[in-house]
Amino acid sequence: MLKQSRCFLLLHHRGKESSAACHHHICFGAMDLQSLAGILHAALSPNPHERKEALHSLDQLQYAPQHLVRLMQIIVDNNCDMGVRHVASIHFKNFIVKNWSPIYGSDVQHRMLQSDEDMVRDNILIFITQVPPLLRIQLGECLKTIINSDYPVKWPHPLEWVKHNLRCEEEVYCALFVLQILSKRFMLISTKKGAPGYHIVEETFPHLRYIFNRLVQIVNPSLEAADLIKFICKIFWYSIHVDIPQHLFDQDIFDVWMVSFLNLLERPVPSEGQPVDPELRKSWGWWKVKKWIANILNRLFTRFGQFEMVFSQRTVFTMFHKHYAGKILECHLNLLNVVRFGDYLPDRVINLILQYLTISISRRSLYALIQPRLDVLLFEIIFPLICFNDNDQKLWDEDPQEYARKGYDIFEDMHSPSTAAMDFVSELVRKRGKENLQKCIQFIVETFKRYDEASIEYKPYRQKDGALRVFGTLHDKFKEIEPYKSELEHMLVHHVFPELNSPVGHLRAKAAWVAGQYAHISFSYQNNFQRALQCIVLRLQDSELPVRVDSFVALRSFIEACKDMNEIFPILPRLLDEFSKLMNEVENEALVFTLETMLDKFGEDFTLALYYNLAGVFWRRMNTIKDDDEASRNRATGSGCLRAISIILESVSCLPDLFVQIEPTFVLIMRRMLTNNDQESFKKVLEILSHVTCFSRTISPDMWSLWPLMMEALTDWATNFFPNALVPINHYISKGTAHFLTCKEPDYQQSLGNVILSVMSDKNMEDNNIVTALKLIEVVLQNCRGQVDHWVSPFISITVERLRQTDKSYLECHFIQMIADALYYNATLTISILKKLGVVSEIFHLWFDLLSQVQKNGSRANFRKSVHFPSLKHERKVCCLGLTSLLTVPADQLQELALGDMLCATLDALHVYKDQINGTLRDKKYYEDEDGGDGLYASDDEMYYGFPNDGYQANAITLGKCFARATKPFNPHGGGDSGDEYSDDDEELQSPVQEVNPLVFFVDTLKAMQSLDPSGFKNLHQTLDPVYQHIARNIARSAEEIENEKLEKAIINMSLQE
């Protein structure tokens, strides 16, 4: 039996009401706790049915009064089973993270009692000190959410609590635990005077420095001391992430920190207590300390150790570079030296040290420190790290798909010591090539020679792999500079191409990659090029998956370099077959680039051949099913074929006539997949359907025959993919509006209306499905304006019904946008329906309220760019068109609304829209969210740099501004970087209102009002507030400029045609 928690909740409410609430919180009966504990215990049951029932009960209870209080009592009850306490903490954390007013669109403010919020804030810090680490992790996640939302405005208490507990020796751990969360909250914000981060540093760093010094001076520190040091290092790192805090500008203070960091960096890690398991070892406390100190020193060096990056912080630059940059370099070299003798150093620490050394190459004074040890560093430490190793072999053997994936994943490279080693060599040759390029090529040649001279059983395969990697990575230098340039063909013929037939798989893969790097050189003997191409094609059938992947990627360079396409035409059928198989085995964007190159080189005939080949493979697999295992394999192959078909259709979007030729076979495949109940492939099916409906000139009868199948699937087994169906449905309606409206067998209108109303009526439906239904209503109303009056009433009725059921502001905005669409469709009809429902005042009061709400920073709280409104321009435009349309409704039908208020609301919306357009013109790259963001993200234990130009390229490939696929080509074998910046275009559905300018529409509407009722219009204008008169004049001027510009373009176009 669960006993009443001895650690009762320390609630600090004020007033009679709060006191009563407090009494109620701590006096509910033991049975309440006992019942909840029983449900939590059932959630641990090995019986899936019991577990499911328990989780369902917890979901039902989560918004019940006092539920959070009961959970907290169980969490801190030392007499309760730890498993039950753990489940309670996880459920508590999930509720807080989901419901604590975190972001725009949250329903927290309406679902959580204020007394419960106050209770959690008043007690969570105390409970963090009382629970074991397993539970503290969960409460820490809760605290992170609360701090992100409430600190410092609504809840300044954490900083005072931290300051107090830093002075209590027994509470230091928890104080640092909380301070780490506080510091991380503001790591992306400047620590300049007045900022929250500034106050945190000023209030805590003096005592933090004192604790840090005491810990560093301990002679034989425990593992617990390592945990405290790690916390302090992470706090320091978060605090210097954007800029150096003013507190550290004092040289004495800066020196104390740096001396302590160097002390810990130089100090050997205790050998006692180190885990044997490699995964546990790298996470061991003292190695974590080394990692975080290396992180800090790298951050100081990359951000503030280079004079060109420092302007206002030259004091710190001088201190760091003059006194510490060289010492850190010496420490790093000494620490890295253990790798020579086979001693352990975590991969991440090696990676960070090599990053520091790589940056040091460009600084003369630091390079001078490296030079005496360069040969040892380069050939005894760096080169072995570049070579294929035991971990690579294990992954190659056990999970070749993962090996192939990691080779083309830039995020893996960010932490890889091998990639960091290759980057060091690349930078050394780039910045100090005069004295080092010859050294590198000589080492490569000597390695090749030793390999050739060794007997087969003693050949240094891994060293040859490393030498090939260096040779391939430095291809740009070798292709430019003599005498290396003239020797490349000899090197390739004698040392690279032969390894395409090596008995060792990783050498075959590396040779294929290197061959691709040099495919564009001028071969003296064209036969050498042809022989290499033949070997690459042969390797497409290799028994090892990574070899096949690297060979197909290398094939792209050979196709680009090939001068006579007749060399490749005979092998095209084989290429098609191998590509189809490979796409089934692995998803790799680099393979897509090869396919796109082939499509570009060989044109329409090749495209059709490839398409028919894939279609043939698809049908052979689908029609040959003997057992469950074969069915599974065939579905996987079919999925690979669908991926390839999607790529082909996207690549030939500029050839709409091609779609006519492929349509018959395409329709057959789509019919099979739409009736196959294959949820794994359905998303890809809808994407392919989007390609064809977007790029075809018209929607043919055969294509329309797929509509009923799609509707049936969405109703029956593919409800989860409803949002993915938005794009193809939009294309069907926008391109085939007449057929959609007139056809009755089948009735397309009715089938779509049924799906929309079914989704909207389901109270358990996910929000994204509701939003999709609203967008489909918009598609119908905008494309069929004036022709679907009979659908307006049911659409509005279900929208109003769902609006009354939600308390999420972002959903309210979507529902109001549907009302705006209806007003733009037919304002008089819409108002009459709203009047019948008795909701005119209710709807417009909410609408005007949503428009007027602002955030603390003064920006708009609603209808703003966010995850819920990615295409903000369109949403605001619809809002403006709906409000403007309202002005056309006869006054006697709008008795509930004041015309002046409506006009002011419309002018406000237009003013915001106009400002947005002006902002977009000023910054054509993207229209940034009011809340901002710089692309950095972090996990608890590791930080990543998300700057847009960090060594890879991203190209947006857009389908009708709806489907976007980011592609990132980069060197899978390390070294060098390539990159354009990300493209962050504003994606939106194509719609008729894109041709409507809301400013012009507004002015035209006012002109119509004035002509119908001149005196009424004059009175309205005279009673308008001067501020709104000014806005109206600006809008009129902008509308006139837009019309004049349109007229000028029309005249220019006419003259060009003549």
PDB file of C-alpha atoms in Angstrom, residues 292-431:
ATOM      1  CA  TRP A 292      34.052  19.925 -22.482  1.00  0.00           C
ATOM      2  CA  ILE A 293      37.319  21.719 -21.781  1.00  0.00           C
ATOM      3  CA  ALA A 294      38.394  21.067 -25.377  1.00  0.00           C
ATOM      4  CA  ASN A 295      35.012  22.398 -26.472  1.00  0.00           C
ATOM      5  CA  ILE A 296      35.517  25.592 -24.447  1.00  0.00           C
ATOM      6  CA  LEU A 297      39.047  26.185 -25.721  1.00  0.00           C
ATOM      7  CA  ASN A 298      37.980  25.578 -29.315  1.00  0.00           C
ATOM      8  CA  ARG A 299      35.129  28.011 -28.900  1.00  0.00           C
ATOM      9  CA  LEU A 300      37.431  30.670 -27.472  1.00  0.00           C
ATOM     10  CA  PHE A 301      39.928  30.097 -30.269  1.00  0.00           C
ATOM     11  CA  THR A 302      37.534  29.946 -33.227  1.00  0.00           C
ATOM     12  CA  ARG A 303      35.433  32.828 -31.976  1.00  0.00           C
ATOM     13  CA  PHE A 304      37.891  35.078 -30.200  1.00  0.00           C
ATOM     14  CA  GLY A 305      41.393  33.814 -30.952  1.00  0.00           C
ATOM     15  CA  GLN A 306      41.468  35.238 -34.467  1.00  0.00           C
ATOM     16  CA  PHE A 307      41.831  38.980 -34.701  1.00  0.00           C
ATOM     17  CA  GLU A 308      39.701  39.388 -37.811  1.00  0.00           C
ATOM     18  CA  MET A 309      36.684  37.968 -35.945  1.00  0.00           C
ATOM     19  CA  VAL A 310      37.031  40.301 -32.963  1.00  0.00           C
ATOM     20  CA  PHE A 311      36.054  43.946 -32.898  1.00  0.00           C
ATOM     21  CA  SER A 312      34.612  45.003 -29.559  1.00  0.00           C
ATOM     22  CA  GLN A 313      36.381  42.243 -27.637  1.00  0.00           C
ATOM     23  CA  ARG A 314      40.010  42.889 -28.513  1.00  0.00           C
ATOM     24  CA  THR A 315      40.979  42.784 -24.842  1.00  0.00           C
ATOM     25  CA  VAL A 316      39.986  39.142 -24.653  1.00  0.00           C
ATOM     26  CA  PHE A 317      41.659  38.470 -27.984  1.00  0.00           C
ATOM     27  CA  THR A 318      44.937  39.890 -26.695  1.00  0.00           C
ATOM     28  CA  MET A 319      44.769  37.950 -23.432  1.00  0.00           C
ATOM     29  CA  PHE A 320      43.877  34.682 -25.116  1.00  0.00           C
ATOM     30  CA  HIS A 321      46.326  34.829 -27.987  1.00  0.00           C
ATOM     31  CA  LYS A 322      49.254  36.258 -26.066  1.00  0.00           C
ATOM     32  CA  HIS A 323      49.069  34.071 -22.988  1.00  0.00           C
ATOM     33  CA  TYR A 324      47.142  30.902 -23.795  1.00  0.00           C
ATOM     34  CA  ALA A 325      46.761  29.971 -27.483  1.00  0.00           C
ATOM     35  CA  GLY A 326      50.268  28.509 -27.630  1.00  0.00           C
ATOM     36  CA  LYS A 327      49.995  26.748 -24.271  1.00  0.00           C
ATOM     37  CA  ILE A 328      46.744  25.126 -25.334  1.00  0.00           C
ATOM     38  CA  LEU A 329      48.380  23.980 -28.561  1.00  0.00           C
ATOM     39  CA  GLU A 330      51.253  22.379 -26.640  1.00  0.00           C
ATOM     40  CA  CYS A 331      48.781  20.633 -24.323  1.00  0.00           C
ATOM     41  CA  HIS A 332      46.805  19.354 -27.273  1.00  0.00           C
ATOM     42  CA  LEU A 333      49.902  18.012 -29.008  1.00  0.00           C
ATOM     43  CA  ASN A 334      50.980  16.218 -25.839  1.00  0.00           C
ATOM     44  CA  LEU A 335      47.528  14.787 -25.266  1.00  0.00           C
ATOM     45  CA  LEU A 336      47.241  13.626 -28.863  1.00  0.00           C
ATOM     46  CA  ASN A 337      50.637  11.981 -28.679  1.00  0.00           C
ATOM     47  CA  VAL A 338      49.237   9.078 -26.619  1.00  0.00           C
ATOM     48  CA  VAL A 339      47.482   7.881 -29.780  1.00  0.00           C
ATOM     49  CA  ARG A 340      50.911   7.008 -31.220  1.00  0.00           C
ATOM     50  CA  PHE A 341      51.413   4.354 -28.583  1.00  0.00           C
ATOM     51  CA  GLY A 342      47.934   2.879 -28.758  1.00  0.00           C
ATOM     52  CA  ASP A 343      46.682   4.509 -25.561  1.00  0.00           C
ATOM     53  CA  TYR A 344      43.022   5.497 -25.275  1.00  0.00           C
ATOM     54  CA  LEU A 345      41.667   8.897 -26.211  1.00  0.00           C
ATOM     55  CA  PRO A 346      37.948   9.324 -26.970  1.00  0.00           C
ATOM     56  CA  ASP A 347      37.044   9.983 -30.584  1.00  0.00           C
ATOM     57  CA  ARG A 348      35.324  13.257 -29.730  1.00  0.00           C
ATOM     58  CA  VAL A 349      38.366  14.566 -27.857  1.00  0.00           C
ATOM     59  CA  ILE A 350      40.615  13.649 -30.792  1.00  0.00           C
ATOM     60  CA  ASN A 351      38.173  15.404 -33.111  1.00  0.00           C
ATOM     61  CA  LEU A 352      38.197  18.610 -31.028  1.00  0.00           C
ATOM     62  CA  ILE A 353      41.986  18.639 -30.677  1.00  0.00           C
ATOM     63  CA  LEU A 354      42.421  18.250 -34.422  1.00  0.00           C
ATOM     64  CA  GLN A 355      39.968  21.073 -35.027  1.00  0.00           C
ATOM     65  CA  TYR A 356      42.171  23.339 -32.866  1.00  0.00           C
ATOM     66  CA  LEU A 357      45.331  22.230 -34.691  1.00  0.00           C
ATOM     67  CA  THR A 358      43.677  22.784 -38.074  1.00  0.00           C
ATOM     68  CA  ILE A 359      42.782  26.377 -37.232  1.00  0.00           C
ATOM     69  CA  SER A 360      46.301  26.947 -35.853  1.00  0.00           C
ATOM     70  CA  ILE A 361      47.860  26.220 -39.246  1.00  0.00           C
ATOM     71  CA  SER A 362      46.918  29.664 -40.565  1.00  0.00           C
ATOM     72  CA  ARG A 363      48.531  31.515 -37.635  1.00  0.00           C
ATOM     73  CA  ARG A 364      52.264  31.937 -38.109  1.00  0.00           C
ATOM     74  CA  SER A 365      53.237  31.824 -34.434  1.00  0.00           C
ATOM     75  CA  LEU A 366      51.182  28.714 -33.745  1.00  0.00           C
ATOM     76  CA  TYR A 367      52.304  26.939 -36.897  1.00  0.00           C
ATOM     77  CA  ALA A 368      55.862  27.537 -35.743  1.00  0.00           C
ATOM     78  CA  LEU A 369      55.045  25.451 -32.658  1.00  0.00           C
ATOM     79  CA  ILE A 370      53.633  22.657 -34.801  1.00  0.00           C
ATOM     80  CA  GLN A 371      56.499  22.514 -37.309  1.00  0.00           C
ATOM     81  CA  PRO A 372      59.114  20.714 -35.155  1.00  0.00           C
ATOM     82  CA  ARG A 373      56.619  17.932 -34.472  1.00  0.00           C
ATOM     83  CA  LEU A 374      54.842  17.999 -37.805  1.00  0.00           C
ATOM     84  CA  ASP A 375      56.294  14.827 -39.326  1.00  0.00           C
ATOM     85  CA  VAL A 376      55.477  12.755 -36.261  1.00  0.00           C
ATOM     86  CA  LEU A 377      52.033  14.343 -36.066  1.00  0.00           C
ATOM     87  CA  LEU A 378      51.332  13.860 -39.748  1.00  0.00           C
ATOM     88  CA  PHE A 379      52.636  10.357 -40.349  1.00  0.00           C
ATOM     89  CA  GLU A 380      52.362   8.651 -36.961  1.00  0.00           C
ATOM     90  CA  ILE A 381      49.106  10.176 -35.658  1.00  0.00           C
ATOM     91  CA  ILE A 382      47.104  11.824 -38.427  1.00  0.00           C
ATOM     92  CA  PHE A 383      47.661   9.223 -41.139  1.00  0.00           C
ATOM     93  CA  PRO A 384      46.708   6.204 -38.966  1.00  0.00           C
ATOM     94  CA  LEU A 385      43.501   8.021 -38.039  1.00  0.00           C
ATOM     95  CA  ILE A 386      42.682   8.434 -41.737  1.00  0.00           C
ATOM     96  CA  CYS A 387      43.129   4.746 -42.455  1.00  0.00           C
ATOM     97  CA  PHE A 388      40.404   2.106 -42.387  1.00  0.00           C
ATOM     98  CA  ASN A 389      40.238   0.684 -38.840  1.00  0.00           C
ATOM     99  CA  ASP A 390      38.722  -2.089 -36.727  1.00  0.00           C
ATOM    100  CA  ASN A 391      35.524  -0.146 -36.041  1.00  0.00           C
ATOM    101  CA  ASP A 392      35.076   0.480 -39.759  1.00  0.00           C
ATOM    102  CA  GLN A 393      35.549  -3.217 -40.491  1.00  0.00           C
ATOM    103  CA  LYS A 394      33.039  -4.213 -37.815  1.00  0.00           C
ATOM    104  CA  LEU A 395      30.389  -1.859 -39.202  1.00  0.00           C
ATOM    105  CA  TRP A 396      31.169  -2.943 -42.765  1.00  0.00           C
ATOM    106  CA  ASP A 397      30.600  -6.578 -41.829  1.00  0.00           C
ATOM    107  CA  GLU A 398      27.643  -6.205 -39.465  1.00  0.00           C
ATOM    108  CA  ASP A 399      25.658  -3.356 -40.992  1.00  0.00           C
ATOM    109  CA  PRO A 400      26.762  -2.408 -44.530  1.00  0.00           C
ATOM    110  CA  GLN A 401      23.675  -0.190 -44.998  1.00  0.00           C
ATOM    111  CA  GLU A 402      24.736   1.899 -42.003  1.00  0.00           C
ATOM    112  CA  TYR A 403      28.327   2.034 -43.249  1.00  0.00           C
ATOM    113  CA  ALA A 404      27.128   3.325 -46.606  1.00  0.00           C
ATOM    114  CA  ARG A 405      24.841   5.866 -44.928  1.00  0.00           C
ATOM    115  CA  LYS A 406      27.528   7.220 -42.584  1.00  0.00           C
ATOM    116  CA  GLY A 407      29.903   7.743 -45.487  1.00  0.00           C
ATOM    117  CA  TYR A 408      27.549  10.399 -46.870  1.00  0.00           C
ATOM    118  CA  ASP A 409      26.299  11.955 -43.624  1.00  0.00           C
ATOM    119  CA  ILE A 410      27.819  15.313 -42.730  1.00  0.00           C
ATOM    120  CA  PHE A 411      26.568  15.122 -39.154  1.00  0.00           C
ATOM    121  CA  GLU A 412      28.606  11.971 -38.629  1.00  0.00           C
ATOM    122  CA  ASP A 413      31.631  13.810 -40.016  1.00  0.00           C
ATOM    123  CA  MET A 414      31.263  16.610 -37.484  1.00  0.00           C
ATOM    124  CA  HIS A 415      32.370  14.282 -34.662  1.00  0.00           C
ATOM    125  CA  SER A 416      34.585  11.922 -36.609  1.00  0.00           C
ATOM    126  CA  PRO A 417      38.319  11.913 -35.721  1.00  0.00           C
ATOM    127  CA  SER A 418      39.047  10.483 -39.168  1.00  0.00           C
ATOM    128  CA  THR A 419      37.326  13.381 -40.931  1.00  0.00           C
ATOM    129  CA  ALA A 420      39.041  15.891 -38.616  1.00  0.00           C
ATOM    130  CA  ALA A 421      42.397  14.280 -39.471  1.00  0.00           C
ATOM    131  CA  MET A 422      41.693  14.564 -43.191  1.00  0.00           C
ATOM    132  CA  ASP A 423      40.620  18.188 -42.724  1.00  0.00           C
ATOM    133  CA  PHE A 424      43.965  18.888 -41.051  1.00  0.00           C
ATOM    134  CA  VAL A 425      45.844  17.513 -44.066  1.00  0.00           C
ATOM    135  CA  SER A 426      43.654  19.492 -46.484  1.00  0.00           C
ATOM    136  CA  GLU A 427      44.211  22.737 -44.585  1.00  0.00           C
ATOM    137  CA  LEU A 428      47.925  22.056 -44.269  1.00  0.00           C
ATOM    138  CA  VAL A 429      48.265  21.663 -48.036  1.00  0.00           C
ATOM    139  CA  ARG A 430      46.004  24.642 -48.721  1.00  0.00           C
ATOM    140  CA  LYS A 431      47.705  27.088 -46.348  1.00  0.00           C
TER     141      LYS A 431
END
